[in-house]
Tab-separated table of C-alpha atoms in Angstrom:
chain	number	residue	atom	x	y	z
A	1	MET	CA	150.683	246.922	134.216
A	2	ARG	CA	148.363	249.035	136.338
A	3	LEU	CA	146.147	251.606	134.652
A	4	ILE	CA	144.731	254.492	136.690
A	5	PRO	CA	141.133	255.627	136.176
A	6	LEU	CA	140.665	259.362	135.697
A	7	LEU	CA	138.297	259.598	138.657
A	8	LEU	CA	140.854	258.037	140.975
A	9	LEU	CA	143.489	260.429	139.674
A	10	PHE	CA	141.225	263.403	140.316
A	11	LEU	CA	140.647	262.296	143.898
A	12	ALA	CA	144.350	261.711	144.429
A	13	PHE	CA	145.417	265.079	142.998
A	14	GLY	CA	142.985	267.159	145.029
A	15	ALA	CA	140.501	269.681	143.754
A	16	THR	CA	142.609	272.762	144.641
A	17	ALA	CA	145.499	272.037	142.274
A	18	ASP	CA	145.716	274.116	139.083
A	19	THR	CA	146.387	272.029	135.998
A	20	LEU	CA	149.318	273.327	133.963
A	21	THR	CA	150.490	272.016	130.631
A	22	PHE	CA	154.178	271.265	130.195
A	23	VAL	CA	154.557	274.500	128.194
A	24	GLU	CA	152.783	276.568	130.864
A	25	ALA	CA	154.824	274.971	133.637
A	26	LYS	CA	158.085	275.845	131.900
A	27	LYS	CA	157.012	279.479	131.606
A	28	LYS	CA	156.190	279.671	135.325
A	29	LEU	CA	159.495	278.069	136.250
A	30	PHE	CA	161.386	280.447	133.974
A	31	THR	CA	159.966	283.331	136.018
A	32	LEU	CA	161.053	281.671	139.261
A	33	TYR	CA	164.626	281.067	138.122
A	34	TRP	CA	164.925	284.466	136.449
A	35	SER	CA	163.957	286.023	139.790
A	36	ASN	CA	166.575	283.883	141.557
A	37	ARG	CA	169.446	284.182	139.124
A	38	GLU	CA	172.029	282.816	141.529
A	39	GLN	CA	170.529	279.362	140.960
A	40	THR	CA	172.421	276.995	138.667
A	41	SER	CA	171.691	274.027	136.413
A	42	PHE	CA	170.395	271.041	138.369
A	43	TYR	CA	173.011	268.366	137.753
A	44	CYS	CA	176.157	270.258	136.793
A	45	GLY	CA	175.870	273.477	138.798
A	46	CYS	CA	176.456	275.691	135.768
A	47	PRO	CA	175.497	279.371	136.124
A	48	ILE	CA	172.506	280.217	133.941
A	49	ARG	CA	172.529	283.218	131.630
A	50	TYR	CA	169.299	284.924	130.520
A	51	GLN	CA	168.624	286.675	127.242
A	52	GLY	CA	164.963	287.404	126.737
A	53	LYS	CA	163.205	284.081	127.269
A	54	LYS	CA	166.347	282.118	126.455
A	55	MET	CA	168.374	280.314	129.124
A	56	THR	CA	171.937	279.191	128.414
A	57	PRO	CA	174.515	277.534	130.692
A	58	ASP	CA	177.892	279.143	131.338
A	59	LEU	CA	179.858	275.993	130.556
A	60	LYS	CA	183.264	277.554	131.124
A	61	ALA	CA	182.321	278.781	134.588
A	62	CYS	CA	181.305	275.288	135.728
A	63	GLY	CA	184.102	273.403	133.974
A	64	TYR	CA	181.712	271.540	131.704
A	65	LYS	CA	183.241	269.535	128.853
A	66	VAL	CA	181.031	268.846	125.848
A	67	ARG	CA	180.821	265.113	125.243
A	68	LYS	CA	179.290	264.979	121.764
A	69	GLN	CA	176.491	267.544	121.215
A	70	PRO	CA	177.810	271.142	121.334
A	71	GLN	CA	174.567	272.715	120.135
A	72	ARG	CA	172.473	270.981	122.758
A	73	ALA	CA	175.097	271.581	125.451
A	74	ALA	CA	174.796	275.301	124.755
A	75	ARG	CA	171.206	275.513	125.978
A	76	ILE	CA	169.216	274.899	129.150
A	77	GLU	CA	166.316	272.456	128.875
A	78	TRP	CA	163.586	271.611	131.383
A	79	GLU	CA	164.256	268.056	132.521
A	80	HIS	CA	161.655	265.705	133.974
A	81	ILE	CA	163.419	264.124	136.964
A	82	MET	CA	160.992	261.222	136.657
A	83	PRO	CA	160.950	260.837	132.859
A	84	ALA	CA	157.689	261.090	130.967
A	85	ALA	CA	158.172	257.490	129.852
A	86	ASP	CA	158.157	256.323	133.484
A	87	PHE	CA	154.710	257.705	134.242
A	88	GLY	CA	153.450	257.438	130.670
A	89	ARG	CA	154.012	253.707	130.336
A	90	GLN	CA	151.576	253.182	133.206
A	91	ARG	CA	148.767	254.766	131.179
A	92	LEU	CA	146.612	253.344	128.390
A	93	CYS	CA	147.214	256.348	126.127
A	94	TRP	CA	150.949	255.568	126.005
A	95	GLN	CA	150.346	251.980	125.036
A	96	GLU	CA	148.035	253.102	122.235
A	97	GLY	CA	150.269	255.791	120.738
A	98	GLY	CA	153.088	256.963	122.970
A	99	ARG	CA	153.659	260.432	124.364
A	100	LYS	CA	152.012	262.341	121.518
A	101	ASN	CA	148.815	260.391	121.986
A	102	CYS	CA	148.862	261.000	125.746
A	103	VAL	CA	149.371	264.750	125.343
A	104	LYS	CA	146.500	264.939	122.855
A	105	ASN	CA	143.965	262.622	124.462
A	106	ASP	CA	144.690	262.166	128.182
A	107	PRO	CA	144.188	265.190	130.520
A	108	GLY	CA	145.562	263.154	133.403
A	109	PHE	CA	148.849	262.635	131.607
A	110	ALA	CA	149.048	266.333	130.743
A	111	GLN	CA	148.708	267.235	134.417
A	112	ILE	CA	151.496	264.873	135.435
A	113	GLU	CA	153.707	266.115	132.589
A	114	GLY	CA	153.218	269.703	133.739
A	115	ASP	CA	153.877	269.111	137.446
A	116	MET	CA	156.512	271.714	138.311
A	117	HIS	CA	157.838	269.722	141.253
A	118	ASN	CA	159.240	267.272	138.685
A	119	LEU	CA	160.889	269.857	136.409
A	120	VAL	CA	164.417	271.260	136.730
A	121	PRO	CA	166.779	273.235	134.442
A	122	ALA	CA	169.522	271.033	132.996
A	123	VAL	CA	172.292	271.356	130.431
A	124	GLY	CA	170.621	270.171	127.230
A	125	GLU	CA	173.270	267.595	126.377
A	126	VAL	CA	172.955	265.965	129.796
A	127	ASN	CA	169.175	265.916	129.492
A	128	GLY	CA	169.415	264.290	126.076
A	129	ASP	CA	172.035	261.743	127.120
A	130	ARG	CA	170.061	260.725	130.198
A	131	GLY	CA	166.831	260.217	128.262
A	132	ASP	CA	164.626	257.911	130.319
A	133	MET	CA	167.442	255.928	131.959
A	134	PRO	CA	166.944	255.186	135.677
A	135	PHE	CA	169.142	256.620	138.390
A	136	SER	CA	171.479	254.385	140.320
A	137	GLN	CA	174.646	254.522	142.424
A	138	TRP	CA	177.683	252.340	141.820
A	139	ASN	CA	180.748	254.472	142.741
A	140	ALA	CA	181.415	255.403	139.125
A	141	LYS	CA	184.267	257.799	138.398
A	142	PRO	CA	183.021	261.131	136.970
A	143	GLY	CA	184.757	262.903	134.118
A	144	MET	CA	182.733	262.355	130.958
A	145	TYR	CA	181.418	265.934	131.214
A	146	GLY	CA	184.536	267.556	132.642
A	147	GLN	CA	183.951	268.887	136.151
A	148	CYS	CA	180.252	268.013	136.019
A	149	GLN	CA	179.844	264.945	138.222
A	150	MET	CA	177.104	263.282	136.152
A	151	VAL	CA	177.925	259.747	134.956
A	152	ILE	CA	175.910	257.884	132.314
A	153	ASP	CA	176.499	254.229	131.520
A	154	PHE	CA	175.007	253.851	128.053
A	155	LYS	CA	175.620	250.097	127.885
A	156	GLN	CA	173.977	249.283	131.216
A	157	ARG	CA	171.432	252.090	130.771
A	158	GLN	CA	171.880	253.657	134.171
A	159	VAL	CA	172.779	257.097	135.512
A	160	GLN	CA	174.736	258.087	138.596
A	161	PRO	CA	173.789	261.688	139.431
A	162	PRO	CA	176.058	264.109	141.313
A	163	GLU	CA	175.678	264.187	145.086
A	164	ARG	CA	174.430	267.777	144.821
A	165	SER	CA	171.210	266.578	143.163
A	166	ARG	CA	170.564	263.195	144.796
A	167	GLY	CA	168.399	264.422	147.662
A	168	ALA	CA	166.099	266.391	145.389
A	169	ILE	CA	165.914	263.438	142.993
A	170	GLY	CA	164.888	261.087	145.779
A	171	ARG	CA	162.240	263.434	147.134
A	172	THR	CA	160.835	264.032	143.660
A	173	TYR	CA	160.487	260.344	142.844
A	174	LEU	CA	158.830	259.623	146.177
A	175	TYR	CA	156.462	262.554	145.637
A	176	MET	CA	155.530	261.529	142.108
A	177	ALA	CA	154.884	257.931	143.115
A	178	GLU	CA	152.670	258.978	146.018
A	179	ARG	CA	150.749	261.763	144.311
A	180	TYR	CA	150.015	259.987	141.053
A	181	LEU	CA	149.835	256.426	142.376
A	182	LEU	CA	152.813	255.312	140.300
A	183	LYS	CA	154.778	252.132	140.838
A	184	LEU	CA	158.369	252.126	142.070
A	185	SER	CA	160.347	248.930	142.390
A	186	ALA	CA	161.515	247.963	145.873
A	187	GLN	CA	165.082	248.721	144.793
A	188	GLN	CA	164.150	252.174	143.506
A	189	ARG	CA	162.206	253.056	146.637
A	190	LYS	CA	165.086	251.989	148.874
A	191	LEU	CA	167.537	254.096	146.876
A	192	TYR	CA	165.354	257.220	146.888
A	193	GLU	CA	164.459	256.928	150.559
A	194	GLY	CA	168.163	256.622	151.310
A	195	TRP	CA	169.022	259.716	149.267
A	196	ASN	CA	166.186	261.614	150.944
A	197	ARG	CA	167.727	260.875	154.351
A	198	GLN	CA	171.364	261.290	153.376
A	199	TYR	CA	171.055	264.579	151.495
A	200	PRO	CA	168.809	267.079	153.371
A	201	VAL	CA	166.846	269.853	151.671
A	202	SER	CA	168.535	273.139	150.882
A	203	GLU	CA	167.070	276.575	151.538
A	204	TRP	CA	166.485	276.905	147.801
A	205	GLU	CA	164.581	273.629	147.658
A	206	CYS	CA	162.195	274.931	150.323
A	207	ARG	CA	161.714	278.285	148.582
A	208	ARG	CA	161.138	276.577	145.258
A	209	ASP	CA	158.555	274.259	146.830
A	210	ASP	CA	156.653	277.220	148.307
A	211	TYR	CA	156.622	279.013	144.952
A	212	ILE	CA	155.308	275.957	143.142
A	213	ALA	CA	152.653	275.334	145.788
A	214	ASP	CA	151.373	278.917	145.406
A	215	ILE	CA	150.816	278.339	141.693
A	216	GLN	CA	150.061	274.643	141.451
A	217	GLY	CA	148.129	274.235	144.690
A	218	ASN	CA	150.188	271.525	146.385
A	219	HIS	CA	153.538	270.944	148.102
A	220	ASN	CA	155.970	268.081	147.802
A	221	ARG	CA	155.488	266.742	151.316
A	222	PHE	CA	158.895	265.059	151.297
A	223	VAL	CA	160.427	268.513	150.929
A	224	GLN	CA	158.040	270.164	153.382
A	225	GLU	CA	158.751	267.649	156.129
A	226	GLN	CA	162.340	268.865	156.241
A	227	CYS	CA	161.609	272.572	155.748
A	228	HIS	CA	159.439	273.072	158.867
């Protein structure tokens, strides 16, 4: 397993980027979505309601059916499209103590964890069910979450995301792999490159990328290439 020296990471990230913790990144993204309240949850397309700093999905409006966790389904959580385990396992800190150890002792991990390009608002139950399972596509029949098109195969440990989110997923994985020198299998890369081509960027994806770049100091070039 490849380990990435901190100096190499610094050179790869670029000196202009502002380092945000996961907590700070979530606060910045809250402001973005609050200012663009027509935006919905990433996978299921549920309208998001705001009360103070709290975000909740309108499950009835999007036809969402709770599978097992009503309390978690009733809240919006910030989902890492590329799970923390995916980039964490490639770092020494994870091998020596998991995520808590990385957050405490590895500034490089903290920067990756707080990268806003990799964070999206999701129905909490879906976020929890997905965990760190990889995305795939096998013509599964949706229905486990009502009208939400997300499908999770717990036995095979794979997730088929809705078409509405596949392009953004592909572009995020390709970005993360390139920016942080992370490994993708040949099968993963082929899938994400295909989704990037098949599902073009939306106007919102371009606006979101610009907002993040203003704060974080860098674009997702896979988004930018289609925006201009």
